[in-house]
CSV table of C-alpha atoms in Angstrom, one decimal:
chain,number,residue,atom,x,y,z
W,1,UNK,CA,-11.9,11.9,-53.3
W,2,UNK,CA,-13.6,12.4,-49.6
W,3,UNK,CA,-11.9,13.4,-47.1
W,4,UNK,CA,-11.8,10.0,-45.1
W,5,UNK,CA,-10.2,8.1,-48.4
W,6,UNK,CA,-8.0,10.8,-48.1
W,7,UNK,CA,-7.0,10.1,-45.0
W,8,UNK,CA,-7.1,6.4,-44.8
W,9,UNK,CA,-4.3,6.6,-48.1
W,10,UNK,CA,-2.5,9.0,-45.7
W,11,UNK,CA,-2.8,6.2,-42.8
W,12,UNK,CA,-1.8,3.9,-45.2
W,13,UNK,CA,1.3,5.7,-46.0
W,14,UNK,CA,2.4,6.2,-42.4
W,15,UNK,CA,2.1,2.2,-41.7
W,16,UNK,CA,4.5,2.0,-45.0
W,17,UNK,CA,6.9,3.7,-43.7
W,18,UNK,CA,6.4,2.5,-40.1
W,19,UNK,CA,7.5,-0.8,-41.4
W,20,UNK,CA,10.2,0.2,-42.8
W,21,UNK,CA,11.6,2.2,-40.0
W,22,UNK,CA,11.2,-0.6,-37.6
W,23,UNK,CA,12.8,-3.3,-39.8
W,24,UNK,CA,15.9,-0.8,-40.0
W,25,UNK,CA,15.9,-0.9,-36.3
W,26,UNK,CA,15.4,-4.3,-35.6
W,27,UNK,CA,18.5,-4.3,-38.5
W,28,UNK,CA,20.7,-2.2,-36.0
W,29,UNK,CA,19.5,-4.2,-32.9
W,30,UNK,CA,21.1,-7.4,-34.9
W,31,UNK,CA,24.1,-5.6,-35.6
W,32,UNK,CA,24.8,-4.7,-31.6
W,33,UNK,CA,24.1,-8.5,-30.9
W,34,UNK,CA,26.9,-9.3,-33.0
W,35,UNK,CA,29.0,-6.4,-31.5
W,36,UNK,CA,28.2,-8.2,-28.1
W,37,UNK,CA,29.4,-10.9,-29.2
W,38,UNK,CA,32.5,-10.0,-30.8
W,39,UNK,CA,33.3,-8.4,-27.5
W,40,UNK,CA,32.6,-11.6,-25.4
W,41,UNK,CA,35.3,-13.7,-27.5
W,42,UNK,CA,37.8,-12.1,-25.1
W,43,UNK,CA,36.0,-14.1,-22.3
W,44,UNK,CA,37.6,-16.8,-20.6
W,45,UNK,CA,35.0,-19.4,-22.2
W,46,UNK,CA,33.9,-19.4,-26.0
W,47,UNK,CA,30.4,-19.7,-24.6
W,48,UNK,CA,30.7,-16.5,-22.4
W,49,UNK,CA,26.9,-15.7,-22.2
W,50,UNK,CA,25.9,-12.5,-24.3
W,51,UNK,CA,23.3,-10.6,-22.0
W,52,UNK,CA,20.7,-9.1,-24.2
W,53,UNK,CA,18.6,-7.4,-21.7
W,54,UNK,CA,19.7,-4.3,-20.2
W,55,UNK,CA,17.0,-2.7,-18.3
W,56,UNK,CA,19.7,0.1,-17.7
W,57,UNK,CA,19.4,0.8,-21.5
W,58,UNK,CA,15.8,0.1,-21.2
W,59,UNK,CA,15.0,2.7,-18.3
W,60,UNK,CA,17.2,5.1,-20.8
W,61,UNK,CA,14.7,5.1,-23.6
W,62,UNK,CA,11.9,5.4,-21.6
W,63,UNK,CA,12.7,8.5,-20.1
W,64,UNK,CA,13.5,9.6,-23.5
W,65,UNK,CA,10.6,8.5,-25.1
W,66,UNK,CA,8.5,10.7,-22.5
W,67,UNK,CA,11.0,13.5,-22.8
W,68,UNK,CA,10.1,13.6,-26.6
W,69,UNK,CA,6.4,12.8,-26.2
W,70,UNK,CA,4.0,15.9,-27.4
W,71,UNK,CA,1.0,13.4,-27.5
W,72,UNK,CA,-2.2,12.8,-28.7
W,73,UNK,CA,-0.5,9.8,-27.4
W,74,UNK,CA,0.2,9.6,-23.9
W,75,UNK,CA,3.3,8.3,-22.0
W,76,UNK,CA,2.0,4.7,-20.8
W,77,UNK,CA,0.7,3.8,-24.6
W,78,UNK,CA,3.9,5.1,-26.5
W,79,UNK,CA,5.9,3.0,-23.2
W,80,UNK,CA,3.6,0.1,-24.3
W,81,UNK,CA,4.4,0.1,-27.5
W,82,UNK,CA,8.2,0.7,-27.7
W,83,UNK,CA,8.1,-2.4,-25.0
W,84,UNK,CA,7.1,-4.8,-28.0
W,85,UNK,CA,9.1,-3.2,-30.4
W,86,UNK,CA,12.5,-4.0,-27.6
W,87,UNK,CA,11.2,-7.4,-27.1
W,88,UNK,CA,11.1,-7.9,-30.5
W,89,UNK,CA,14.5,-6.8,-30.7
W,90,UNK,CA,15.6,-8.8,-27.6
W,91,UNK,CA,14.3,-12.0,-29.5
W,92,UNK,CA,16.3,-11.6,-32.8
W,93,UNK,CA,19.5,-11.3,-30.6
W,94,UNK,CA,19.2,-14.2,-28.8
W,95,UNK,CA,15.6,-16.8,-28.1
W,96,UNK,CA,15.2,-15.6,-24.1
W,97,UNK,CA,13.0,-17.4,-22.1
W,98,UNK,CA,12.1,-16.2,-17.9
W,99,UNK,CA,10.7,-18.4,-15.5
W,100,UNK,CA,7.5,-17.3,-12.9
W,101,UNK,CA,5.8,-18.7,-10.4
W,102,UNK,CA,3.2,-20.3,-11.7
W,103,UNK,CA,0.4,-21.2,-13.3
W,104,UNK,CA,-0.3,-18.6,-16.0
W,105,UNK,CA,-2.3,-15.8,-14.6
W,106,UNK,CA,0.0,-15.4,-11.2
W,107,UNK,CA,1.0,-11.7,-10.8
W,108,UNK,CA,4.6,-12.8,-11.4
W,109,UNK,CA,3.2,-14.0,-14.9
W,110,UNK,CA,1.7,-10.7,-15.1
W,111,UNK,CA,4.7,-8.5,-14.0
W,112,UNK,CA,7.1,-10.6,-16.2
W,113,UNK,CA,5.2,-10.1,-19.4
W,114,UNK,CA,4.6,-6.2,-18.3
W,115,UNK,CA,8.4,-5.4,-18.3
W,116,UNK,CA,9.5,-7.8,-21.3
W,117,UNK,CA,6.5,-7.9,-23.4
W,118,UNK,CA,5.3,-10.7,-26.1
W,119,UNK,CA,8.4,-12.0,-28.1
W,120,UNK,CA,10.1,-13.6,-24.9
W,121,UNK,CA,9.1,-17.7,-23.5
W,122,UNK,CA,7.6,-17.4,-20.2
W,123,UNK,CA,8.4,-20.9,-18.1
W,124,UNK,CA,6.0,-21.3,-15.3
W,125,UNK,CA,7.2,-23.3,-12.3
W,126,UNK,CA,5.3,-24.7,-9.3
W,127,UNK,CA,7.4,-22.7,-6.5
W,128,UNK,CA,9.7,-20.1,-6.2
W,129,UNK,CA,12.7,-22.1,-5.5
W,130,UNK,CA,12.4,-23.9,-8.8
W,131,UNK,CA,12.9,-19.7,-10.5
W,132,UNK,CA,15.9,-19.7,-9.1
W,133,UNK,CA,17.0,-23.2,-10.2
W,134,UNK,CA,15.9,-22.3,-13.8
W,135,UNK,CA,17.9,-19.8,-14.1
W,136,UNK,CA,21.2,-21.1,-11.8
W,137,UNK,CA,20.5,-24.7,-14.3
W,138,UNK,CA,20.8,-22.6,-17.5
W,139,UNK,CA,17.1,-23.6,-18.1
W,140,UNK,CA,16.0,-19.6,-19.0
W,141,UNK,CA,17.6,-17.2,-19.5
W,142,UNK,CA,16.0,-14.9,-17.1
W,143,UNK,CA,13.2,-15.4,-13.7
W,144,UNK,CA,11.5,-13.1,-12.1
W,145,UNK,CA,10.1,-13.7,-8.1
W,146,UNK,CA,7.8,-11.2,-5.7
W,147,UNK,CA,10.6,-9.6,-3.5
W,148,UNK,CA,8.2,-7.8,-0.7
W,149,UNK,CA,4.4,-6.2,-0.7
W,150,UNK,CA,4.0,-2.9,0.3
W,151,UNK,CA,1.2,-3.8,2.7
W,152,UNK,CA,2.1,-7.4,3.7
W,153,UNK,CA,6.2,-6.9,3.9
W,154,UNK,CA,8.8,-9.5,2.3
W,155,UNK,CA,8.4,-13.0,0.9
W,156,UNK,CA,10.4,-15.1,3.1
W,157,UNK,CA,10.6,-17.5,0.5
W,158,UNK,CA,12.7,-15.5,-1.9
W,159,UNK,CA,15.0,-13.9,1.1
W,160,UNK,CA,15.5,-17.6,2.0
W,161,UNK,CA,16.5,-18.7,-1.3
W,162,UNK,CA,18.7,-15.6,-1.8
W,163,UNK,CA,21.0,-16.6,0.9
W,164,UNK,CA,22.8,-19.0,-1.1
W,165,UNK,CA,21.4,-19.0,-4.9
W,166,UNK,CA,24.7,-18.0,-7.7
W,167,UNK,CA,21.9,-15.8,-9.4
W,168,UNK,CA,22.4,-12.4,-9.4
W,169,UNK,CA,19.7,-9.4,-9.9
W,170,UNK,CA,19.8,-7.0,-12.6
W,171,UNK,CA,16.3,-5.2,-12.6
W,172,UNK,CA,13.2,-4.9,-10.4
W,173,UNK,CA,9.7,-3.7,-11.4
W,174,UNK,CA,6.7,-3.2,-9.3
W,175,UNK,CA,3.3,-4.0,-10.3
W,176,UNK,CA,-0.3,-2.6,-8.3
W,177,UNK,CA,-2.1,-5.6,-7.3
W,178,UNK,CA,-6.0,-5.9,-7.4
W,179,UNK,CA,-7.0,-8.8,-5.7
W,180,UNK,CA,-10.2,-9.9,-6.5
W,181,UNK,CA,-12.2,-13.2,-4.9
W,182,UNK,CA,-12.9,-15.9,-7.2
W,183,UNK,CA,-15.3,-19.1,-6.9
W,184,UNK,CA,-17.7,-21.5,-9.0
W,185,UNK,CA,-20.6,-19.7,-6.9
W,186,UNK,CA,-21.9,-15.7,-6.5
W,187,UNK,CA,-23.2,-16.0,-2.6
W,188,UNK,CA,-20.8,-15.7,0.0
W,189,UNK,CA,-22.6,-17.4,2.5
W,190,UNK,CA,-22.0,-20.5,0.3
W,191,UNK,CA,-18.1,-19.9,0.5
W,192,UNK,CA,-16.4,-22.5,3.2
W,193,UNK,CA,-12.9,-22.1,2.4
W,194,UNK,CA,-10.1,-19.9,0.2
W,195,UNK,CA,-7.2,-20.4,-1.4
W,196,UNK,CA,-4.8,-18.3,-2.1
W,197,UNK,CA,-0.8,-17.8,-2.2
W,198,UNK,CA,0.4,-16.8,1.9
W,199,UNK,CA,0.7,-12.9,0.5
W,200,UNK,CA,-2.9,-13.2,-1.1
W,201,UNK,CA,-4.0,-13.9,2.4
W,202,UNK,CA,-2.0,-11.3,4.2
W,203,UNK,CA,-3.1,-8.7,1.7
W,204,UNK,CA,-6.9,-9.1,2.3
W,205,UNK,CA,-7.4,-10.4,5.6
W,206,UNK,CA,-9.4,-7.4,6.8
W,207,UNK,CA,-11.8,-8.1,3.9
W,208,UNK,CA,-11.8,-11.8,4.7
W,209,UNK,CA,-12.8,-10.7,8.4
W,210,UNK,CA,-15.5,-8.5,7.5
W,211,UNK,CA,-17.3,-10.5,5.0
W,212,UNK,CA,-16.4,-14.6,5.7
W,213,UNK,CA,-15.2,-14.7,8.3
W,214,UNK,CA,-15.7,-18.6,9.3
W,215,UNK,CA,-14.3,-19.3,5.9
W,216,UNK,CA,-10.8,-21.5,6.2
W,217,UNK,CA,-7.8,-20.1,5.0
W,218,UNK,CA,-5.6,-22.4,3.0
W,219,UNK,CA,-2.4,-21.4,1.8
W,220,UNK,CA,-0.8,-22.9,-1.7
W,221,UNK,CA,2.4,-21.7,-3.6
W,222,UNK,CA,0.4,-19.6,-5.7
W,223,UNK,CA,-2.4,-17.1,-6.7
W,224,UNK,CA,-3.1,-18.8,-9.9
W,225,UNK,CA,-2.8,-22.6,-8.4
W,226,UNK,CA,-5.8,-21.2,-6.1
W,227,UNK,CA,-7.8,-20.2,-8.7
W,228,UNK,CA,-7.4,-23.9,-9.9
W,229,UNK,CA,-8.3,-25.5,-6.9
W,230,UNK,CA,-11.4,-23.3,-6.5
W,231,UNK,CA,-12.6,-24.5,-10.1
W,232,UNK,CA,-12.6,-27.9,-8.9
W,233,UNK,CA,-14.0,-27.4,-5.6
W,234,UNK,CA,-17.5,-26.6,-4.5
W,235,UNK,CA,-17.5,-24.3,-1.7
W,236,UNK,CA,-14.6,-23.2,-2.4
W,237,UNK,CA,-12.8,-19.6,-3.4
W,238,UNK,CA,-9.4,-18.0,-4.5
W,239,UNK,CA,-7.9,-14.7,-4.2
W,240,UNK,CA,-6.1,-13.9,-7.3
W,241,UNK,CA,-6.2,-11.9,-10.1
W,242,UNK,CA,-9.5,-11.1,-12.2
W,243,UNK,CA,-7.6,-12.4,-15.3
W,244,UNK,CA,-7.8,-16.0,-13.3
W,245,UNK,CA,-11.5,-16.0,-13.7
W,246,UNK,CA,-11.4,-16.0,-17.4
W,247,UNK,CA,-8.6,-18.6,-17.4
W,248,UNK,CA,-10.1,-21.1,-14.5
W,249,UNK,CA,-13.5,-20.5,-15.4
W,250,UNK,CA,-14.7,-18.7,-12.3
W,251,UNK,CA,-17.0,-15.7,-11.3
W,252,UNK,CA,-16.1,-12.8,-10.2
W,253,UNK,CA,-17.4,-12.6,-6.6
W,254,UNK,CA,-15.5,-9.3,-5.3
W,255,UNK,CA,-13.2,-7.2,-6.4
W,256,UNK,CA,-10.5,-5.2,-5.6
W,257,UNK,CA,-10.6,-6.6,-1.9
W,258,UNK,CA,-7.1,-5.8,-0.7
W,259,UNK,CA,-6.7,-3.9,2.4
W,260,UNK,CA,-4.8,-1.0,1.0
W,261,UNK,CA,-5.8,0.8,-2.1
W,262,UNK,CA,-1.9,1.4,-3.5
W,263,UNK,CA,-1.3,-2.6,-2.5
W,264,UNK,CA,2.0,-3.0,-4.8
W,265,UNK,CA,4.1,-5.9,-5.5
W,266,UNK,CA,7.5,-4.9,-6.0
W,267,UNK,CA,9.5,-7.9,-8.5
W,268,UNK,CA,13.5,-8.6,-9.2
W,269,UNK,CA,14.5,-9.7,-12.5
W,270,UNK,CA,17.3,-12.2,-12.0
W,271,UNK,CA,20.0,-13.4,-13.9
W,272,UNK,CA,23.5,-14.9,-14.4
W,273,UNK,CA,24.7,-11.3,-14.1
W,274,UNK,CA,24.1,-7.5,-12.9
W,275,UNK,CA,23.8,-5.2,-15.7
W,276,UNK,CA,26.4,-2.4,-15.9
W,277,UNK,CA,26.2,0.8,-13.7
W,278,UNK,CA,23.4,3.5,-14.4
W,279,UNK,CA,24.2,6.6,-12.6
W,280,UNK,CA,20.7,5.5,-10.4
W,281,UNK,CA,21.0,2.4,-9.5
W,282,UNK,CA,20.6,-0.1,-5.9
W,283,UNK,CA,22.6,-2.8,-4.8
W,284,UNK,CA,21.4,-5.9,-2.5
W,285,UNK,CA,23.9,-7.0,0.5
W,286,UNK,CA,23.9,-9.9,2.4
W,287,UNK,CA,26.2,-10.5,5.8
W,288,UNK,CA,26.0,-12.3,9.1
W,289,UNK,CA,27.4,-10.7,12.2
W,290,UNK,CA,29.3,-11.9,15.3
W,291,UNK,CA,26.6,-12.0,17.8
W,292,UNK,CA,29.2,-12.2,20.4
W,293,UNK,CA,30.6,-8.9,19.8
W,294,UNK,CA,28.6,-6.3,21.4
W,295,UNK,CA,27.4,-3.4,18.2
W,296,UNK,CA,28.6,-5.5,15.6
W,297,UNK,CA,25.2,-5.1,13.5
W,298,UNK,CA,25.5,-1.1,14.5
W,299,UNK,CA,29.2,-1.0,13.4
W,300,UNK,CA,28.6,-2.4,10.3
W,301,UNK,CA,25.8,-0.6,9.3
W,302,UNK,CA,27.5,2.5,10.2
W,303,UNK,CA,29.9,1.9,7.1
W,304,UNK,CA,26.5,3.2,4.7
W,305,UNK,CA,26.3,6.2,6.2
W,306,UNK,CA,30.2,6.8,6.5
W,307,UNK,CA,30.4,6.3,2.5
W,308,UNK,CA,27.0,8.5,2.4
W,309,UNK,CA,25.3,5.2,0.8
W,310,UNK,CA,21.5,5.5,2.0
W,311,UNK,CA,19.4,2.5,2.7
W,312,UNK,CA,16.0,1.3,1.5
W,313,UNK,CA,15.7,-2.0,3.2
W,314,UNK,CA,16.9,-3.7,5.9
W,315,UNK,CA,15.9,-6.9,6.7
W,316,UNK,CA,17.2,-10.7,8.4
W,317,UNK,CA,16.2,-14.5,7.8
W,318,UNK,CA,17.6,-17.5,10.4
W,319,UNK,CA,20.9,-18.4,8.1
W,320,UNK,CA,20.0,-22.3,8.8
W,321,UNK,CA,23.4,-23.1,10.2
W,322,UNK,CA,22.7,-22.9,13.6
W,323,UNK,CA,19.9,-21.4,16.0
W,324,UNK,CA,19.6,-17.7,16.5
W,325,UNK,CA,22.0,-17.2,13.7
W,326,UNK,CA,20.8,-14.4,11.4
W,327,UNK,CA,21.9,-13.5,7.8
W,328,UNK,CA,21.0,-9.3,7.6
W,329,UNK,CA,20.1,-8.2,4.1
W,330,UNK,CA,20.9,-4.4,3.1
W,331,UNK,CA,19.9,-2.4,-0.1
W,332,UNK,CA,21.6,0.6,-0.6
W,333,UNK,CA,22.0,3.4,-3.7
W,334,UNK,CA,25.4,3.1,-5.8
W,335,UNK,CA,26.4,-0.2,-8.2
W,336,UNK,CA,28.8,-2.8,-6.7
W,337,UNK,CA,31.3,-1.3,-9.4
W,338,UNK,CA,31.4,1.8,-8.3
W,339,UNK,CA,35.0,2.8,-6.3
W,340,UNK,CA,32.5,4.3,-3.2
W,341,UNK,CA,30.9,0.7,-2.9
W,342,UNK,CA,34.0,-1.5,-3.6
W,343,UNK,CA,35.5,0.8,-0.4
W,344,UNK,CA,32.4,0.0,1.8
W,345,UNK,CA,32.3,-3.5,1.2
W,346,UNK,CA,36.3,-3.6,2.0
W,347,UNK,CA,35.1,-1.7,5.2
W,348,UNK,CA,32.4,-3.6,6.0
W,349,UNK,CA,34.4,-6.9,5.8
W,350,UNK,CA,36.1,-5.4,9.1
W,351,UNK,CA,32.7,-5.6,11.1
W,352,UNK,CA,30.5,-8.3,8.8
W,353,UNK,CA,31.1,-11.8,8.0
W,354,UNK,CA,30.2,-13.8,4.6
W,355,UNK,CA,29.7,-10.4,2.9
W,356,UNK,CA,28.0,-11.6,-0.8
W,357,UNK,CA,26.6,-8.9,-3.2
W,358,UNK,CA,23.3,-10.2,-4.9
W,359,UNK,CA,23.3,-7.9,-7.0
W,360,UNK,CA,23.1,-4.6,-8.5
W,361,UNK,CA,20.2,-2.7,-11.2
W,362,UNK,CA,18.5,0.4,-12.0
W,363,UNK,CA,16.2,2.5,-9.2
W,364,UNK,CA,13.0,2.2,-11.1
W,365,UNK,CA,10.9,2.6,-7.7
W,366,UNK,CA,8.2,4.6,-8.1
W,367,UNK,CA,7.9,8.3,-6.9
């Protein structure tokens, strides 16, 4: 017997007992759904909804899986791989669908299926408002929707809708984005107008400058509804993802146009609830202040750094009731159900008004 039948028998073998292995997991991951929901019969409803994904449990094994890593295989494919065998897992529980801005081929599409892999139903809908109505409707089980840009800043659109949607977060993930310019024709000069979503533009408007520059601007809900409009149009481009080309049917004019190299996209994962404390997680605040007091904003803020809380963002949208009337969002380390956090908001409720938490999930920024 050569040494390559040997080995194939050997290969073989392995995928045998692969097999078997992961149908004795998928066996346990049945057996916690029922434990979940054995434990939710002491809800105040019989239909007390049974959250299957924990991205705090999720976070877990990834570290562990590169703790216990000694290759050939490195971290990203063994993390690739363990991601189908979860959503797998994830789908015998319970069938989970998330909604995305869409069409398929957005980023959001892309950063969705990233974090919860092939065995989940991804729901595209035609703005970012409707995400939040899928999941506040019961229509999916999860959404996801592009929270702020590391080179453009925050999407108004989600702050706006945050400020009075019942959804709550429970994860973010962050995606690098390579925007790339798409259109039914190869020569620039031919190009007369782009589409693109508002932080598509943002993100490349130095490279729009340089190279076309007299080419209109049009702004549409989303990267991949650009790329459909561009297929239709002659004259006409999108920036977008390259995967939008092979989807649209469109060349590849440029890519990798954005104006900063490590252009990344970070994404919140939102459902009907937070998942339970890690001991590294964030939590979002909203509050209005009473402009008429002089330091109110300061004074409040002030209550972080009394708890020692630190704070990654800080940012405010017009709350809609009246003019100049800001609602101030804050996110800052610690879950809402932690005693140090339940004190601060107490606190904060001296200085802030309409104090809501959006939500709180594990720190998965990257370092």
């Amino acid at each position: 017997m050569s040494d390559l039948t040997s080995l194939r028998k050997k290969i073989d073998s392995l995928d045998t007992t692969l097999v078997n292995i992961l149908n004795e997991r998928a066996r346990v991951s049945l057996d916690i759904g029922a434990a979940k929901k054995k434990d939710n019969q002491n809800e105040e409803s019989a239909n007390a909804d049974v959250q299957v994904y924990r991205p705090g449990r999720e976070k877990e094994i990834y570290i562990k899986l590169t703790r216990l890593n000694a290759g050939p295989l490195n971290n990203d494919s063994l993390h690739a791989i363990f991601r189908e065998i979860m959503s797998a897992s994830i789908a015998l529980q319970k069938d989970v669908s998330i909604a995305y801005l869409g069409p398929p081929g957005t980023f959001s599409h892309q950063a969705a299926y990233k974090r919860l892999g092939d065995s989940v139903a991804y729901v595209p809908q035609k703005q970012i408002d409707s995400v939040f109505e899928a999941v506040e409707k019961g229509q999916t089980t999860y959404g996801i929707v592009p929270f702020e840009n590391s080179s453009f800043g925050s999407v108004v659109e989600t702050l706006d809708y945050f400020i009075h949607t019942t959804a709550r977060v429970r994860a973010e993930t962050y995606l690098t984005v390579h925007q790339c310019l798409l259109s039914n024709t190869t020569n620039l000069e031919n190009i007369t107008k782009v589409y693109s979503h508002p932080q598509g533009l943002g993100q490349t408007q130095k490279w729009l400058s340089a190279h076309i520059p007299n080419a209109r601007r049009i702004s549409v809900k989303s990267t991949a509804e650009a790329a459909q409009k561009a297929a239709l149009e002659t004259g006409a481009a999108a920036i977008c993802s390259e995967i939008c080309a092979e989807l649209y049917g469109l060349e590849v004019v440029a890519a990798n146009i954005e104006d900063s190299a490590a252009n990344t996209t970070r994404f919140l994962i939102i459902g009907s609830a937070s998942d339970s404390p890690t001991n590294d997680d964030h939590t979002l605040i909203t509050f209005t202040v009473d402009h008429r007091q002089p330091g109110a904003l300061c004074d409040g803020l002030k209550v972080f750094k009394d708890y020692d809380l630190n704070l990654f963002k800080i940012d405010s949208r017009p709350s809609g009731h009246r003019p100049w009337h800001y609602v101030f969002f804050v996110e800052c380390s610690g879950h809402f159900e932690n005693k140090e956090i339940k004190k601060a908001l107490k606190d904060l409720e001296k200085f802030c008004l309409d104090v809501v938490v959006l939500g709180s999930f594990p720190n998965q920024r990257p370092e």
